[in-house]
CSV table of N, CA, C and O in Angstrom, one decimal:
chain,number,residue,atom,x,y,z
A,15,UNK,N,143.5,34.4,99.9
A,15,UNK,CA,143.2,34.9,101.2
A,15,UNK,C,141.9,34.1,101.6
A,15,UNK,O,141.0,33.9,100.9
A,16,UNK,N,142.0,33.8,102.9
A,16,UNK,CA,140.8,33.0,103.3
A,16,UNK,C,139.7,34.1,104.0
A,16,UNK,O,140.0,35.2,104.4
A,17,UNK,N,138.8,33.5,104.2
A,17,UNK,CA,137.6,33.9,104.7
A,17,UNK,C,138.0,34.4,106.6
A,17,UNK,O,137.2,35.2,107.1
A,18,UNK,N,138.8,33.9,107.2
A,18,UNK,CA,139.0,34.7,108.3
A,18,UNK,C,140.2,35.2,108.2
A,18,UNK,O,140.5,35.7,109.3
A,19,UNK,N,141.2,35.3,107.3
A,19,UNK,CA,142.2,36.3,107.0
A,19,UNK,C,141.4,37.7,106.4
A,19,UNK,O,142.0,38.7,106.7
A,20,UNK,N,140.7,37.8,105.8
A,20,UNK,CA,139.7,38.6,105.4
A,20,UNK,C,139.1,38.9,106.6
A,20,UNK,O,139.8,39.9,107.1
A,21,UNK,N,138.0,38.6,107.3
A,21,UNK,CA,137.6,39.0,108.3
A,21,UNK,C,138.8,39.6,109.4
A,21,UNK,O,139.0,40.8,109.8
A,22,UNK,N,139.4,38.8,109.5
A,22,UNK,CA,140.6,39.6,110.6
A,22,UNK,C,141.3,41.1,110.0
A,22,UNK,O,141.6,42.0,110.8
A,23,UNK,N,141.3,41.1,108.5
A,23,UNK,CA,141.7,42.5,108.2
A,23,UNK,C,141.1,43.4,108.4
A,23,UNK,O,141.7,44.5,108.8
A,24,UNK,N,139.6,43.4,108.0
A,24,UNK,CA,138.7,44.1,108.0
A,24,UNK,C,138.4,44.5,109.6
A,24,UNK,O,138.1,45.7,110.0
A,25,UNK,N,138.4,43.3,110.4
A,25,UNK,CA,138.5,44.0,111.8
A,25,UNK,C,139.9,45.1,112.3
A,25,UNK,O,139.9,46.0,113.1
A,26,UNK,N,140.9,44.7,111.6
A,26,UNK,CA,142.2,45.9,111.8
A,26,UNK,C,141.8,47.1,110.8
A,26,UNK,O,141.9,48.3,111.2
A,27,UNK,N,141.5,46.7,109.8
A,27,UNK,CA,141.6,48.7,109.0
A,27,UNK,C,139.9,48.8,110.6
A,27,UNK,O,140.0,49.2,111.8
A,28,UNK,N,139.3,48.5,110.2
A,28,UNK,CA,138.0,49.0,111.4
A,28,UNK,C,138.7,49.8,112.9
A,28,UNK,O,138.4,50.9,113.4
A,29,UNK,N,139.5,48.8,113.4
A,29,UNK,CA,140.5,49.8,114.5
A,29,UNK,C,140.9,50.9,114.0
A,29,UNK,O,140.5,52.0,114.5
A,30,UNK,N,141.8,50.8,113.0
A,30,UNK,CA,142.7,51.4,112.8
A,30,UNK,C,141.9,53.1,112.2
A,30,UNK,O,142.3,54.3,112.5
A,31,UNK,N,140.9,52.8,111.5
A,31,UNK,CA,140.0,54.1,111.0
A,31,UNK,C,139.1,54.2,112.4
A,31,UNK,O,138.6,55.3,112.3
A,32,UNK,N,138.7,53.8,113.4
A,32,UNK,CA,138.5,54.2,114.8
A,32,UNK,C,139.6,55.2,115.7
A,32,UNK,O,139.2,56.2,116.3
A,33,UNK,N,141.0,54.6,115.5
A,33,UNK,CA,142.2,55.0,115.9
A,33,UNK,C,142.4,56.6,115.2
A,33,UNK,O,142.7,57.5,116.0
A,34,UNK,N,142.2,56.7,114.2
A,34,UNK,CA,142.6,58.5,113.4
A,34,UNK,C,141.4,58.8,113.7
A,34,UNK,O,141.6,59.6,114.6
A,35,UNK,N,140.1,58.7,113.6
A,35,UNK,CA,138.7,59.1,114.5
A,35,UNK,C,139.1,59.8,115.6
A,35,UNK,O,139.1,61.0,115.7
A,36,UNK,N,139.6,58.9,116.6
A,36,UNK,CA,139.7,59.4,117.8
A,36,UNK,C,140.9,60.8,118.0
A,36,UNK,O,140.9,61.8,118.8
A,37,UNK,N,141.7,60.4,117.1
A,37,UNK,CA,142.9,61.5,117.1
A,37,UNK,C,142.4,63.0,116.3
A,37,UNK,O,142.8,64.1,116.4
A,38,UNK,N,141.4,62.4,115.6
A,38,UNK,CA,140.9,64.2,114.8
A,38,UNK,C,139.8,64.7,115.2
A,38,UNK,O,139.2,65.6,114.7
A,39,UNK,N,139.4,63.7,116.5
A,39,UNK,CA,138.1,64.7,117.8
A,39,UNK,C,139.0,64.8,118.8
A,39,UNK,O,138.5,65.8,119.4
A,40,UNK,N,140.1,64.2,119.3
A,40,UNK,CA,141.4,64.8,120.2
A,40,UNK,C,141.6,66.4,119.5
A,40,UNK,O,141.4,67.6,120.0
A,41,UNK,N,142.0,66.0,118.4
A,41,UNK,CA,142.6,67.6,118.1
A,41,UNK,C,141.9,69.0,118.0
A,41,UNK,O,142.4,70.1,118.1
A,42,UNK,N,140.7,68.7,117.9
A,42,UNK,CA,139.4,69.9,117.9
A,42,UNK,C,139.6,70.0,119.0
A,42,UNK,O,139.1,71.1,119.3
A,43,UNK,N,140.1,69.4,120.2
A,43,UNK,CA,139.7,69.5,121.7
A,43,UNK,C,140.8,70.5,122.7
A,43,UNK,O,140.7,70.9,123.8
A,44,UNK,N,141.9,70.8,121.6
A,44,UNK,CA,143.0,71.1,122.5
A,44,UNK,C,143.3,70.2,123.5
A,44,UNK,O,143.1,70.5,124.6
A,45,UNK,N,143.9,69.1,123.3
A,45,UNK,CA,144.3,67.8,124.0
A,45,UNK,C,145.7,68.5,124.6
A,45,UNK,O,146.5,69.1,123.9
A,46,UNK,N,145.7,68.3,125.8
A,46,UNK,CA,147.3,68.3,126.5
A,46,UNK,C,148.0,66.7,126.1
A,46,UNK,O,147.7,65.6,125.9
A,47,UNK,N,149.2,67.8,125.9
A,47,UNK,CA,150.3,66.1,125.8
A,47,UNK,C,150.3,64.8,126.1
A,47,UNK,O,151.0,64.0,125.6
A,48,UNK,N,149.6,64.6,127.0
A,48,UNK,CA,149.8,63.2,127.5
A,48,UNK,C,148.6,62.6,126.8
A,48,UNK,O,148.7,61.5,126.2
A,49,UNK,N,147.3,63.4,126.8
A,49,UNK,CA,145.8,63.2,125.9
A,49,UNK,C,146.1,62.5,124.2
A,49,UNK,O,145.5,61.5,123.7
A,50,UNK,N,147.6,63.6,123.5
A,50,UNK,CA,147.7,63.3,122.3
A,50,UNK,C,148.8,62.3,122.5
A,50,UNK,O,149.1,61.7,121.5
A,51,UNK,N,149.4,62.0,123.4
A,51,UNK,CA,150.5,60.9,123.1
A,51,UNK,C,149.9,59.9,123.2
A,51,UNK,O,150.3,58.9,122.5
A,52,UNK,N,148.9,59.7,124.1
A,52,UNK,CA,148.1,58.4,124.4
A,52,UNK,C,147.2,58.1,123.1
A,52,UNK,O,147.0,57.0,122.6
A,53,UNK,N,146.8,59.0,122.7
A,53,UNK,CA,145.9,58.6,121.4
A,53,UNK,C,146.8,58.2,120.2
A,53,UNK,O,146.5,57.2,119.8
A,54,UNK,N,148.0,58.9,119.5
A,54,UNK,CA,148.8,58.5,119.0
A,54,UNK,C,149.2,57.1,119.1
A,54,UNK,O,149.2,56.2,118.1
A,55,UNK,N,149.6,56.9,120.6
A,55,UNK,CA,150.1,55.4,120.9
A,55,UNK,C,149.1,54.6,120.6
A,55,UNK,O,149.5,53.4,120.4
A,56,UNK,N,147.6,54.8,120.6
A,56,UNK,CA,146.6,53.7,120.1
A,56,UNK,C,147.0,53.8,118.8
A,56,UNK,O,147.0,52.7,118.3
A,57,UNK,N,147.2,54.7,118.1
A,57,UNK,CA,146.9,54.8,116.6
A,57,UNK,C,148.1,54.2,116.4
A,57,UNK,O,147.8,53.1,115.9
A,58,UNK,N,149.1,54.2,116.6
A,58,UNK,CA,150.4,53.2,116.0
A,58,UNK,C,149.8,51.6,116.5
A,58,UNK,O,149.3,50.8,115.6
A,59,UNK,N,149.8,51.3,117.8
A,59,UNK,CA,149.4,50.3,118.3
A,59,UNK,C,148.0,49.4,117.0
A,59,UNK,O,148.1,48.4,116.4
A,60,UNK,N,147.0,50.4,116.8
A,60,UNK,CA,146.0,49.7,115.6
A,60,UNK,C,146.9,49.4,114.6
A,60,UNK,O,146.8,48.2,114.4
A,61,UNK,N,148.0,49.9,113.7
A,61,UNK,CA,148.3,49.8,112.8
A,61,UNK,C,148.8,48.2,112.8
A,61,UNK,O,148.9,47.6,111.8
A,62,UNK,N,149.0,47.8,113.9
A,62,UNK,CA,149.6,46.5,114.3
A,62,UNK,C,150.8,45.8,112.9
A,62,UNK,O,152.0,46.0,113.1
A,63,UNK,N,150.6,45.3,112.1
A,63,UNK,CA,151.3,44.6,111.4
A,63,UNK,C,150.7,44.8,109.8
A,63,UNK,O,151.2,44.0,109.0
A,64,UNK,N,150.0,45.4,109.5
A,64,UNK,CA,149.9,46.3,108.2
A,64,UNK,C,150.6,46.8,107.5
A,64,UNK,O,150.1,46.5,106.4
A,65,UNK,N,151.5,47.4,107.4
A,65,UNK,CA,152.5,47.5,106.9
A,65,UNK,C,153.2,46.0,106.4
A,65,UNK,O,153.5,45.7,105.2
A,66,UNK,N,153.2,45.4,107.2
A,66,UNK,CA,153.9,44.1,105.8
A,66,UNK,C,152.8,42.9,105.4
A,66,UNK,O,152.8,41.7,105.3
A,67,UNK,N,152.1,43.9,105.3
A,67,UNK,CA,150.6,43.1,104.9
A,67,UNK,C,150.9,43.7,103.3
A,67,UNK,O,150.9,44.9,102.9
A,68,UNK,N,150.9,42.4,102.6
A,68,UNK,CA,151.0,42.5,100.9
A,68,UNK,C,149.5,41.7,100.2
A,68,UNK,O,149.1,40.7,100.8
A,69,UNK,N,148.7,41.9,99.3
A,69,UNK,CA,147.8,40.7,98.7
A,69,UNK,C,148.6,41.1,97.0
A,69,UNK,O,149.3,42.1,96.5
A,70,UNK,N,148.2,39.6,96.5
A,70,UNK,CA,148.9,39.2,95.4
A,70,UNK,C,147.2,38.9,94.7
A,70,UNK,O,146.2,38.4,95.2
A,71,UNK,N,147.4,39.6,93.4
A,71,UNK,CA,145.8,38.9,92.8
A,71,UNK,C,146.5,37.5,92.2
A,71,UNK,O,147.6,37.4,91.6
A,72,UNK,N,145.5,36.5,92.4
A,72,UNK,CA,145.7,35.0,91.7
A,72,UNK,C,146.1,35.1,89.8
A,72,UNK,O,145.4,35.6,88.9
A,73,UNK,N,147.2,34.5,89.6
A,73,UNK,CA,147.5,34.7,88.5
A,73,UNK,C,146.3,34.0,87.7
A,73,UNK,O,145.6,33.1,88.1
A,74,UNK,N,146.3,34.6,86.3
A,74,UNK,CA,145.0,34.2,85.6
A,74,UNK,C,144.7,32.9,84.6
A,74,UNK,O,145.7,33.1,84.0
A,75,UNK,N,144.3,32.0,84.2
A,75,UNK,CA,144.9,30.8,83.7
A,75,UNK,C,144.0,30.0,83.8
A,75,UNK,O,144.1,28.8,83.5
């Protein structure tokens, strides 16, 4: 992994733990529907392409 594949990840988990932030001070709030679908839809939206994000440790040798 390079040094700005690295940095680029670290800026998505950063969204992405911003993104459930925002949704578990939504929910203390009594958010109307549209309040929690919009926050939802950021939180899928951060997740962006994580999910087929794999790291392989370098074989040893």
């Amino acid at each position: 992994m390079t040094r700005a594949e690295l940095d680029g990840l670290q800026d998505r988990l950063y969204q992405l733990r911003c993104a459930i932030e925002d949704v578990q001070t939504l929910l203390t709030e009594k958010p109307t529907k549209a309040e929690l679908e919009r926050s939802l839809a950021d939180l899928v939206r951060s997740t962006g392409r994580l999910d087929r994000l794999w790291l392989s440790g370098k074989a040893a040798g």
